[in-house]
Amino acid sequence: MTTNATSAGHGRIVTANRLTDGAVVYLTPDGRWSRRIEHAAFIMEEPDEKRLLAAADEDLRSRRIVGPYAMDVAHTAEGVRALSERERIRAAGPSVQQALWAQPRGRAMTPSEGSS
């Protein structure tokens, strides 16, 4: 059975990175990709996981996403929670401060840009 990720218990969801900007995305019950983990299709059974991964593979071939896979999640009182540390970091967004990102050639970062 596949439901919205707000269902109770443990299950799996399909994740990938959007090819246009590298954003972490989650496959929704209607086959779209969302940046919000709580919008993900909540997988309870293996046939549903295979079906959703096949749909993700179509988007991979169409160059919409890259690296799709299923990951373990739990629905808690606080909402959907990735079970692995790696997935919690991915769900939270970039772990490097934006000020440390590469700068265009010839442009020095100002002191105020480096302090956030």
Short mmCIF file of the N, C-alpha and C atoms (twelve columns), coordinates in Angstrom:
data_MODEL
# 
_entry.id   MODEL 
# 
loop_
_atom_site.group_PDB 
_atom_site.id 
_atom_site.type_symbol 
_atom_site.label_atom_id 
_atom_site.label_alt_id 
_atom_site.label_comp_id 
_atom_site.label_asym_id 
_atom_site.label_seq_id 
_atom_site.Cartn_x 
_atom_site.Cartn_y 
_atom_site.Cartn_z 
_atom_site.pdbx_PDB_model_num 
ATOM 1   N N  . MET A 1   0.838  -1.179 0.000   1 
ATOM 2   C CA . MET A 1   0.000  0.000  0.000   1 
ATOM 3   C C  . MET A 1   0.886  1.246  0.000   1 
ATOM 4   N N  . THR A 2   0.547  2.200  -0.836  1 
ATOM 5   C CA . THR A 2   1.255  3.474  -0.902  1 
ATOM 6   C C  . THR A 2   0.311  4.570  -0.447  1 
ATOM 7   N N  . THR A 3   0.768  5.386  0.486   1 
ATOM 8   C CA . THR A 3   -0.041 6.505  0.963   1 
ATOM 9   C C  . THR A 3   0.839  7.730  1.059   1 
ATOM 10  N N  . ASN A 4   0.252  8.822  1.479   1 
ATOM 11  C CA . ASN A 4   1.036  10.013 1.753   1 
ATOM 12  C C  . ASN A 4   1.931  9.716  2.940   1 
ATOM 13  N N  . ALA A 5   3.094  10.329 2.992   1 
ATOM 14  C CA . ALA A 5   4.073  10.033 4.042   1 
ATOM 15  C C  . ALA A 5   3.609  10.428 5.429   1 
ATOM 16  N N  . THR A 6   2.452  11.026 5.570   1 
ATOM 17  C CA . THR A 6   1.979  11.375 6.903   1 
ATOM 18  C C  . THR A 6   1.288  10.194 7.582   1 
ATOM 19  N N  . SER A 7   1.252  9.046  6.954   1 
ATOM 20  C CA . SER A 7   0.707  7.845  7.578   1 
ATOM 21  C C  . SER A 7   1.608  7.433  8.741   1 
ATOM 22  N N  . ALA A 8   1.043  6.741  9.707   1 
ATOM 23  C CA . ALA A 8   1.804  6.351  10.886  1 
ATOM 24  C C  . ALA A 8   2.698  5.156  10.601  1 
ATOM 25  N N  . GLY A 9   3.805  5.022  11.371  1 
ATOM 26  C CA . GLY A 9   4.659  3.852  11.310  1 
ATOM 27  C C  . GLY A 9   5.932  4.056  10.534  1 
ATOM 28  N N  . HIS A 10  6.575  2.906  10.243  1 
ATOM 29  C CA . HIS A 10  7.808  2.899  9.466   1 
ATOM 30  C C  . HIS A 10  7.499  2.493  8.047   1 
ATOM 31  N N  . GLY A 11  8.277  3.023  7.134   1 
ATOM 32  C CA . GLY A 11  8.115  2.676  5.734   1 
ATOM 33  C C  . GLY A 11  9.306  3.171  4.952   1 
ATOM 34  N N  . ARG A 12  9.091  3.322  3.650   1 
ATOM 35  C CA . ARG A 12  10.152 3.796  2.776   1 
ATOM 36  C C  . ARG A 12  9.580  4.860  1.855   1 
ATOM 37  N N  . ILE A 13  10.444 5.715  1.357   1 
ATOM 38  C CA . ILE A 13  10.063 6.706  0.354   1 
ATOM 39  C C  . ILE A 13  11.147 6.714  -0.713  1 
ATOM 40  N N  . VAL A 14  10.830 7.250  -1.887  1 
ATOM 41  C CA . VAL A 14  11.800 7.336  -2.974  1 
ATOM 42  C C  . VAL A 14  12.343 8.756  -3.026  1 
ATOM 43  N N  . THR A 15  13.651 8.861  -3.080  1 
ATOM 44  C CA . THR A 15  14.332 10.151 -3.132  1 
ATOM 45  C C  . THR A 15  15.296 10.173 -4.310  1 
ATOM 46  N N  . ALA A 16  15.698 11.372 -4.688  1 
ATOM 47  C CA . ALA A 16  16.662 11.572 -5.769  1 
ATOM 48  C C  . ALA A 16  17.163 13.005 -5.654  1 
ATOM 49  N N  . ASN A 17  17.956 13.415 -6.624  1 
ATOM 50  C CA . ASN A 17  18.354 14.813 -6.736  1 
ATOM 51  C C  . ASN A 17  17.839 15.335 -8.067  1 
ATOM 52  N N  . ARG A 18  17.258 16.529 -8.033  1 
ATOM 53  C CA . ARG A 18  16.770 17.154 -9.261  1 
ATOM 54  C C  . ARG A 18  17.980 17.538 -10.108 1 
ATOM 55  N N  . LEU A 19  17.951 17.201 -11.374 1 
ATOM 56  C CA . LEU A 19  19.111 17.419 -12.235 1 
ATOM 57  C C  . LEU A 19  19.376 18.893 -12.510 1 
ATOM 58  N N  . THR A 20  18.338 19.719 -12.560 1 
ATOM 59  C CA . THR A 20  18.536 21.130 -12.911 1 
ATOM 60  C C  . THR A 20  19.296 21.912 -11.852 1 
ATOM 61  N N  . ASP A 21  19.118 21.578 -10.563 1 
ATOM 62  C CA . ASP A 21  19.768 22.359 -9.511  1 
ATOM 63  C C  . ASP A 21  20.358 21.527 -8.376  1 
ATOM 64  N N  . GLY A 22  20.253 20.201 -8.465  1 
ATOM 65  C CA . GLY A 22  20.827 19.333 -7.441  1 
ATOM 66  C C  . GLY A 22  20.012 19.210 -6.174  1 
ATOM 67  N N  . ALA A 23  18.836 19.829 -6.119  1 
ATOM 68  C CA . ALA A 23  18.011 19.792 -4.908  1 
ATOM 69  C C  . ALA A 23  17.583 18.359 -4.587  1 
ATOM 70  N N  . VAL A 24  17.543 18.043 -3.300  1 
ATOM 71  C CA . VAL A 24  17.015 16.759 -2.853  1 
ATOM 72  C C  . VAL A 24  15.502 16.793 -3.052  1 
ATOM 73  N N  . VAL A 25  14.963 15.751 -3.695  1 
ATOM 74  C CA . VAL A 25  13.527 15.690 -3.958  1 
ATOM 75  C C  . VAL A 25  12.983 14.312 -3.579  1 
ATOM 76  N N  . TYR A 26  11.667 14.267 -3.369  1 
ATOM 77  C CA . TYR A 26  10.974 13.052 -2.945  1 
ATOM 78  C C  . TYR A 26  9.790  12.806 -3.872  1 
ATOM 79  N N  . LEU A 27  9.597  11.545 -4.257  1 
ATOM 80  C CA . LEU A 27  8.516  11.181 -5.169  1 
ATOM 81  C C  . LEU A 27  7.187  11.168 -4.429  1 
ATOM 82  N N  . THR A 28  6.208  11.895 -4.951  1 
ATOM 83  C CA . THR A 28  4.891  12.012 -4.317  1 
ATOM 84  C C  . THR A 28  3.950  10.922 -4.830  1 
ATOM 85  N N  . PRO A 29  2.809  10.710 -4.159  1 
ATOM 86  C CA . PRO A 29  1.862  9.684  -4.625  1 
ATOM 87  C C  . PRO A 29  1.361  9.915  -6.052  1 
ATOM 88  N N  . ASP A 30  1.332  11.170 -6.505  1 
ATOM 89  C CA . ASP A 30  0.842  11.440 -7.862  1 
ATOM 90  C C  . ASP A 30  1.970  11.480 -8.900  1 
ATOM 91  N N  . GLY A 31  3.180  11.015 -8.524  1 
ATOM 92  C CA . GLY A 31  4.274  10.893 -9.474  1 
ATOM 93  C C  . GLY A 31  5.082  12.149 -9.716  1 
ATOM 94  N N  . ARG A 32  4.875  13.156 -8.893  1 
ATOM 95  C CA . ARG A 32  5.665  14.391 -9.011  1 
ATOM 96  C C  . ARG A 32  6.814  14.333 -8.019  1 
ATOM 97  N N  . TRP A 33  7.709  15.292 -8.124  1 
ATOM 98  C CA . TRP A 33  8.840  15.390 -7.200  1 
ATOM 99  C C  . TRP A 33  8.668  16.636 -6.343  1 
ATOM 100 N N  . SER A 34  8.858  16.476 -5.042  1 
ATOM 101 C CA . SER A 34  8.708  17.583 -4.103  1 
ATOM 102 C C  . SER A 34  9.978  17.711 -3.270  1 
ATOM 103 N N  . ARG A 35  10.303 18.934 -2.878  1 
ATOM 104 C CA . ARG A 35  11.438 19.150 -1.974  1 
ATOM 105 C C  . ARG A 35  11.049 18.873 -0.523  1 
ATOM 106 N N  . ARG A 36  9.767  18.660 -0.265  1 
ATOM 107 C CA . ARG A 36  9.285  18.449 1.106   1 
ATOM 108 C C  . ARG A 36  9.097  16.961 1.376   1 
ATOM 109 N N  . ILE A 37  9.828  16.444 2.340   1 
ATOM 110 C CA . ILE A 37  9.800  15.022 2.652   1 
ATOM 111 C C  . ILE A 37  8.402  14.550 3.048   1 
ATOM 112 N N  . GLU A 38  7.625  15.428 3.687   1 
ATOM 113 C CA . GLU A 38  6.281  15.025 4.121   1 
ATOM 114 C C  . GLU A 38  5.313  14.835 2.954   1 
ATOM 115 N N  . HIS A 39  5.677  15.273 1.760   1 
ATOM 116 C CA . HIS A 39  4.836  15.075 0.571   1 
ATOM 117 C C  . HIS A 39  5.096  13.736 -0.114  1 
ATOM 118 N N  . ALA A 40  6.119  13.019 0.320   1 
ATOM 119 C CA . ALA A 40  6.527  11.774 -0.339  1 
ATOM 120 C C  . ALA A 40  5.475  10.675 -0.220  1 
ATOM 121 N N  . ALA A 41  5.449  9.820  -1.226  1 
ATOM 122 C CA . ALA A 41  4.607  8.615  -1.176  1 
ATOM 123 C C  . ALA A 41  5.217  7.681  -0.135  1 
ATOM 124 N N  . PHE A 42  4.436  7.264  0.823   1 
ATOM 125 C CA . PHE A 42  4.879  6.409  1.925   1 
ATOM 126 C C  . PHE A 42  4.663  4.962  1.503   1 
ATOM 127 N N  . ILE A 43  5.747  4.197  1.390   1 
ATOM 128 C CA . ILE A 43  5.703  2.832  0.872   1 
ATOM 129 C C  . ILE A 43  5.676  1.851  2.030   1 
ATOM 130 N N  . MET A 44  4.692  0.960  1.991   1 
ATOM 131 C CA . MET A 44  4.568  -0.052 3.034   1 
ATOM 132 C C  . MET A 44  4.865  -1.458 2.507   1 
ATOM 133 N N  . GLU A 45  4.794  -1.654 1.184   1 
ATOM 134 C CA . GLU A 45  4.953  -2.996 0.613   1 
ATOM 135 C C  . GLU A 45  5.936  -2.969 -0.558  1 
ATOM 136 N N  . GLU A 46  6.676  -4.074 -0.724  1 
ATOM 137 C CA . GLU A 46  7.708  -4.157 -1.753  1 
ATOM 138 C C  . GLU A 46  7.198  -3.934 -3.181  1 
ATOM 139 N N  . PRO A 47  6.026  -4.461 -3.577  1 
ATOM 140 C CA . PRO A 47  5.565  -4.190 -4.952  1 
ATOM 141 C C  . PRO A 47  5.375  -2.696 -5.223  1 
ATOM 142 N N  . ASP A 48  4.932  -1.954 -4.231  1 
ATOM 143 C CA . ASP A 48  4.770  -0.506 -4.391  1 
ATOM 144 C C  . ASP A 48  6.127  0.174  -4.543  1 
ATOM 145 N N  . GLU A 49  7.113  -0.289 -3.799  1 
ATOM 146 C CA . GLU A 49  8.455  0.267  -3.910  1 
ATOM 147 C C  . GLU A 49  8.999  0.035  -5.318  1 
ATOM 148 N N  . LYS A 50  8.838  -1.170 -5.842  1 
ATOM 149 C CA . LYS A 50  9.313  -1.475 -7.197  1 
ATOM 150 C C  . LYS A 50  8.614  -0.605 -8.236  1 
ATOM 151 N N  . ARG A 51  7.314  -0.387 -8.068  1 
ATOM 152 C CA . ARG A 51  6.549  0.440  -9.008  1 
ATOM 153 C C  . ARG A 51  7.021  1.887  -8.977  1 
ATOM 154 N N  . LEU A 52  7.246  2.431  -7.778  1 
ATOM 155 C CA . LEU A 52  7.699  3.813  -7.662  1 
ATOM 156 C C  . LEU A 52  9.136  3.983  -8.157  1 
ATOM 157 N N  . LEU A 53  9.983  2.990  -7.910  1 
ATOM 158 C CA . LEU A 53  11.348 3.069  -8.427  1 
ATOM 159 C C  . LEU A 53  11.363 2.988  -9.952  1 
ATOM 160 N N  . ALA A 54  10.440 2.220  -10.526 1 
ATOM 161 C CA . ALA A 54  10.331 2.160  -11.991 1 
ATOM 162 C C  . ALA A 54  9.905  3.518  -12.542 1 
ATOM 163 N N  . ALA A 55  8.976  4.178  -11.850 1 
ATOM 164 C CA . ALA A 55  8.554  5.525  -12.266 1 
ATOM 165 C C  . ALA A 55  9.719  6.502  -12.154 1 
ATOM 166 N N  . ALA A 56  10.499 6.378  -11.091 1 
ATOM 167 C CA . ALA A 56  11.664 7.245  -10.913 1 
ATOM 168 C C  . ALA A 56  12.687 6.991  -12.019 1 
ATOM 169 N N  . ASP A 57  12.844 5.736  -12.429 1 
ATOM 170 C CA . ASP A 57  13.781 5.416  -13.511 1 
ATOM 171 C C  . ASP A 57  13.370 6.090  -14.821 1 
ATOM 172 N N  . GLU A 58  12.064 6.239  -15.040 1 
ATOM 173 C CA . GLU A 58  11.599 6.960  -16.234 1 
ATOM 174 C C  . GLU A 58  12.050 8.421  -16.176 1 
ATOM 175 N N  . ASP A 59  11.932 9.035  -14.994 1 
ATOM 176 C CA . ASP A 59  12.381 10.422 -14.836 1 
ATOM 177 C C  . ASP A 59  13.898 10.526 -14.942 1 
ATOM 178 N N  . LEU A 60  14.605 9.478  -14.530 1 
ATOM 179 C CA . LEU A 60  16.051 9.440  -14.686 1 
ATOM 180 C C  . LEU A 60  16.412 9.429  -16.177 1 
ATOM 181 N N  . ARG A 61  15.749 8.575  -16.944 1 
ATOM 182 C CA . ARG A 61  15.994 8.509  -18.388 1 
ATOM 183 C C  . ARG A 61  15.613 9.821  -19.087 1 
ATOM 184 N N  . SER A 62  14.606 10.515 -18.558 1 
ATOM 185 C CA . SER A 62  14.171 11.801 -19.124 1 
ATOM 186 C C  . SER A 62  15.038 12.967 -18.634 1 
ATOM 187 N N  . ARG A 63  16.024 12.659 -17.804 1 
ATOM 188 C CA . ARG A 63  16.964 13.650 -17.268 1 
ATOM 189 C C  . ARG A 63  16.294 14.712 -16.391 1 
ATOM 190 N N  . ARG A 64  15.288 14.295 -15.638 1 
ATOM 191 C CA . ARG A 64  14.670 15.192 -14.653 1 
ATOM 192 C C  . ARG A 64  15.359 15.074 -13.299 1 
ATOM 193 N N  . ILE A 65  15.789 13.844 -12.978 1 
ATOM 194 C CA . ILE A 65  16.415 13.569 -11.686 1 
ATOM 195 C C  . ILE A 65  17.640 12.690 -11.910 1 
ATOM 196 N N  . VAL A 66  18.418 12.532 -10.836 1 
ATOM 197 C CA . VAL A 66  19.589 11.660 -10.867 1 
ATOM 198 C C  . VAL A 66  19.662 10.910 -9.542  1 
ATOM 199 N N  . GLY A 67  20.118 9.661  -9.595  1 
ATOM 200 C CA . GLY A 67  20.368 8.888  -8.384  1 
ATOM 201 C C  . GLY A 67  19.153 8.494  -7.563  1 
ATOM 202 N N  . PRO A 68  18.056 8.027  -8.170  1 
ATOM 203 C CA . PRO A 68  16.886 7.667  -7.353  1 
ATOM 204 C C  . PRO A 68  17.112 6.382  -6.549  1 
ATOM 205 N N  . TYR A 69  16.573 6.352  -5.340  1 
ATOM 206 C CA . TYR A 69  16.618 5.149  -4.505  1 
ATOM 207 C C  . TYR A 69  15.564 5.266  -3.411  1 
ATOM 208 N N  . ALA A 70  15.240 4.134  -2.790  1 
ATOM 209 C CA . ALA A 70  14.292 4.122  -1.673  1 
ATOM 210 C C  . ALA A 70  15.066 4.244  -0.367  1 
ATOM 211 N N  . MET A 71  14.487 4.981  0.572   1 
ATOM 212 C CA . MET A 71  15.120 5.176  1.874   1 
ATOM 213 C C  . MET A 71  14.115 4.904  2.990   1 
ATOM 214 N N  . ASP A 72  14.628 4.519  4.144   1 
ATOM 215 C CA . ASP A 72  13.792 4.219  5.302   1 
ATOM 216 C C  . ASP A 72  13.399 5.491  6.033   1 
ATOM 217 N N  . VAL A 73  12.116 5.557  6.417   1 
ATOM 218 C CA . VAL A 73  11.603 6.699  7.174   1 
ATOM 219 C C  . VAL A 73  10.643 6.213  8.253   1 
ATOM 220 N N  . ALA A 74  10.373 7.091  9.185   1 
ATOM 221 C CA . ALA A 74  9.375  6.844  10.222  1 
ATOM 222 C C  . ALA A 74  8.485  8.066  10.307  1 
ATOM 223 N N  . HIS A 75  7.245  7.849  10.650  1 
ATOM 224 C CA . HIS A 75  6.357  8.971  10.922  1 
ATOM 225 C C  . HIS A 75  6.252  9.083  12.433  1 
ATOM 226 N N  . THR A 76  6.683  10.221 12.953  1 
ATOM 227 C CA . THR A 76  6.678  10.454 14.397  1 
ATOM 228 C C  . THR A 76  5.724  11.603 14.703  1 
ATOM 229 N N  . ALA A 77  5.618  11.944 15.964  1 
ATOM 230 C CA . ALA A 77  4.775  13.075 16.369  1 
ATOM 231 C C  . ALA A 77  5.253  14.372 15.724  1 
ATOM 232 N N  . GLU A 78  6.555  14.455 15.421  1 
ATOM 233 C CA . GLU A 78  7.128  15.648 14.788  1 
ATOM 234 C C  . GLU A 78  6.985  15.625 13.265  1 
ATOM 235 N N  . GLY A 79  6.532  14.527 12.706  1 
ATOM 236 C CA . GLY A 79  6.381  14.405 11.256  1 
ATOM 237 C C  . GLY A 79  7.236  13.286 10.696  1 
ATOM 238 N N  . VAL A 80  7.485  13.341 9.399   1 
ATOM 239 C CA . VAL A 80  8.276  12.313 8.729   1 
ATOM 240 C C  . VAL A 80  9.741  12.517 9.079   1 
ATOM 241 N N  . ARG A 81  10.409 11.428 9.442   1 
ATOM 242 C CA . ARG A 81  11.808 11.504 9.857   1 
ATOM 243 C C  . ARG A 81  12.604 10.420 9.152   1 
ATOM 244 N N  . ALA A 82  13.670 10.826 8.478   1 
ATOM 245 C CA . ALA A 82  14.592 9.871  7.875   1 
ATOM 246 C C  . ALA A 82  15.262 9.091  8.994   1 
ATOM 247 N N  . LEU A 83  15.467 7.801  8.801   1 
ATOM 248 C CA . LEU A 83  16.048 6.983  9.858   1 
ATOM 249 C C  . LEU A 83  17.575 7.019  9.883   1 
ATOM 250 N N  . SER A 84  18.205 7.276  8.756   1 
ATOM 251 C CA . SER A 84  19.675 7.328  8.756   1 
ATOM 252 C C  . SER A 84  20.149 8.775  8.903   1 
ATOM 253 N N  . GLU A 85  21.326 8.910  9.486   1 
ATOM 254 C CA . GLU A 85  21.916 10.238 9.664   1 
ATOM 255 C C  . GLU A 85  22.139 10.899 8.303   1 
ATOM 256 N N  . ARG A 86  22.617 10.131 7.338   1 
ATOM 257 C CA . ARG A 86  22.861 10.665 5.996   1 
ATOM 258 C C  . ARG A 86  21.599 11.287 5.420   1 
ATOM 259 N N  . GLU A 87  20.477 10.589 5.536   1 
ATOM 260 C CA . GLU A 87  19.224 11.086 4.966   1 
ATOM 261 C C  . GLU A 87  18.668 12.267 5.746   1 
ATOM 262 N N  . ARG A 88  18.916 12.321 7.050   1 
ATOM 263 C CA . ARG A 88  18.492 13.493 7.827   1 
ATOM 264 C C  . ARG A 88  19.267 14.724 7.368   1 
ATOM 265 N N  . ILE A 89  20.555 14.551 7.095   1 
ATOM 266 C CA . ILE A 89  21.364 15.667 6.596   1 
ATOM 267 C C  . ILE A 89  20.872 16.102 5.220   1 
ATOM 268 N N  . ARG A 90  20.613 15.153 4.328   1 
ATOM 269 C CA . ARG A 90  20.108 15.488 2.987   1 
ATOM 270 C C  . ARG A 90  18.783 16.233 3.080   1 
ATOM 271 N N  . ALA A 91  17.885 15.777 3.957   1 
ATOM 272 C CA . ALA A 91  16.557 16.385 4.093   1 
ATOM 273 C C  . ALA A 91  16.647 17.811 4.648   1 
ATOM 274 N N  . ALA A 92  17.660 18.069 5.470   1 
ATOM 275 C CA . ALA A 92  17.799 19.390 6.087   1 
ATOM 276 C C  . ALA A 92  18.380 20.434 5.141   1 
ATOM 277 N N  . GLY A 93  18.970 20.013 4.063   1 
ATOM 278 C CA . GLY A 93  19.542 20.955 3.110   1 
ATOM 279 C C  . GLY A 93  21.050 21.005 3.201   1 
ATOM 280 N N  . PRO A 94  21.674 21.898 2.452   1 
ATOM 281 C CA . PRO A 94  23.134 21.960 2.408   1 
ATOM 282 C C  . PRO A 94  23.734 22.106 3.796   1 
ATOM 283 N N  . SER A 95  24.823 21.375 4.027   1 
ATOM 284 C CA . SER A 95  25.488 21.429 5.329   1 
ATOM 285 C C  . SER A 95  26.674 22.380 5.332   1 
ATOM 286 N N  . VAL A 96  26.896 23.065 4.235   1 
ATOM 287 C CA . VAL A 96  27.978 24.034 4.111   1 
ATOM 288 C C  . VAL A 96  27.354 25.421 3.999   1 
ATOM 289 N N  . GLN A 97  27.886 26.371 4.750   1 
ATOM 290 C CA . GLN A 97  27.356 27.730 4.685   1 
ATOM 291 C C  . GLN A 97  27.496 28.285 3.276   1 
ATOM 292 N N  . GLN A 98  26.508 29.000 2.849   1 
ATOM 293 C CA . GLN A 98  26.506 29.561 1.504   1 
ATOM 294 C C  . GLN A 98  27.722 30.457 1.266   1 
ATOM 295 N N  . ALA A 99  28.203 31.124 2.278   1 
ATOM 296 C CA . ALA A 99  29.355 32.012 2.129   1 
ATOM 297 C C  . ALA A 99  30.613 31.243 1.723   1 
ATOM 298 N N  . LEU A 100 30.642 29.940 1.962   1 
ATOM 299 C CA . LEU A 100 31.818 29.144 1.630   1 
ATOM 300 C C  . LEU A 100 31.750 28.553 0.224   1 
ATOM 301 N N  . TRP A 101 30.649 28.755 -0.474  1 
ATOM 302 C CA . TRP A 101 30.520 28.232 -1.831  1 
ATOM 303 C C  . TRP A 101 31.518 28.929 -2.740  1 
ATOM 304 N N  . ALA A 102 31.854 28.283 -3.823  1 
ATOM 305 C CA . ALA A 102 32.808 28.854 -4.786  1 
ATOM 306 C C  . ALA A 102 32.314 30.204 -5.287  1 
ATOM 307 N N  . GLN A 103 33.233 31.119 -5.428  1 
ATOM 308 C CA . GLN A 103 32.931 32.460 -5.920  1 
ATOM 309 C C  . GLN A 103 33.343 32.556 -7.384  1 
ATOM 310 N N  . PRO A 104 32.677 33.420 -8.164  1 
ATOM 311 C CA . PRO A 104 33.086 33.617 -9.555  1 
ATOM 312 C C  . PRO A 104 34.542 34.097 -9.614  1 
ATOM 313 N N  . ARG A 105 35.240 33.703 -10.660 1 
ATOM 314 C CA . ARG A 105 36.651 34.117 -10.815 1 
ATOM 315 C C  . ARG A 105 36.781 35.639 -10.778 1 
ATOM 316 N N  . GLY A 106 37.820 36.104 -10.101 1 
ATOM 317 C CA . GLY A 106 38.103 37.524 -10.074 1 
ATOM 318 C C  . GLY A 106 37.307 38.300 -9.046  1 
ATOM 319 N N  . ARG A 107 36.450 37.625 -8.295  1 
ATOM 320 C CA . ARG A 107 35.635 38.330 -7.302  1 
ATOM 321 C C  . ARG A 107 36.019 37.825 -5.920  1 
ATOM 322 N N  . ALA A 108 36.485 38.714 -5.084  1 
ATOM 323 C CA . ALA A 108 36.844 38.357 -3.714  1 
ATOM 324 C C  . ALA A 108 35.626 38.494 -2.819  1 
ATOM 325 N N  . MET A 109 35.509 37.615 -1.854  1 
ATOM 326 C CA . MET A 109 34.418 37.690 -0.895  1 
ATOM 327 C C  . MET A 109 34.729 38.788 0.107   1 
ATOM 328 N N  . THR A 110 33.744 39.635 0.398   1 
ATOM 329 C CA . THR A 110 33.921 40.697 1.380   1 
ATOM 330 C C  . THR A 110 33.781 40.116 2.776   1 
ATOM 331 N N  . PRO A 111 34.338 40.777 3.810   1 
ATOM 332 C CA . PRO A 111 34.202 40.278 5.182   1 
ATOM 333 C C  . PRO A 111 32.734 40.117 5.599   1 
ATOM 334 N N  . SER A 112 31.863 41.005 5.169   1 
ATOM 335 C CA . SER A 112 30.457 40.891 5.572   1 
ATOM 336 C C  . SER A 112 29.795 39.692 4.917   1 
ATOM 337 N N  . GLU A 113 30.233 39.268 3.733   1 
ATOM 338 C CA . GLU A 113 29.675 38.095 3.080   1 
ATOM 339 C C  . GLU A 113 30.111 36.824 3.794   1 
ATOM 340 N N  . GLY A 114 31.253 36.841 4.438   1 
ATOM 341 C CA . GLY A 114 31.764 35.665 5.108   1 
ATOM 342 C C  . GLY A 114 31.210 35.448 6.498   1 
ATOM 343 N N  . SER A 115 30.504 36.427 7.051   1 
ATOM 344 C CA . SER A 115 29.979 36.277 8.409   1 
ATOM 345 C C  . SER A 115 28.464 36.124 8.375   1 
ATOM 346 N N  . SER A 116 27.990 34.945 8.692   1 
ATOM 347 C CA . SER A 116 26.560 34.693 8.764   1 
ATOM 348 C C  . SER A 116 26.235 33.839 9.947   1 
# 
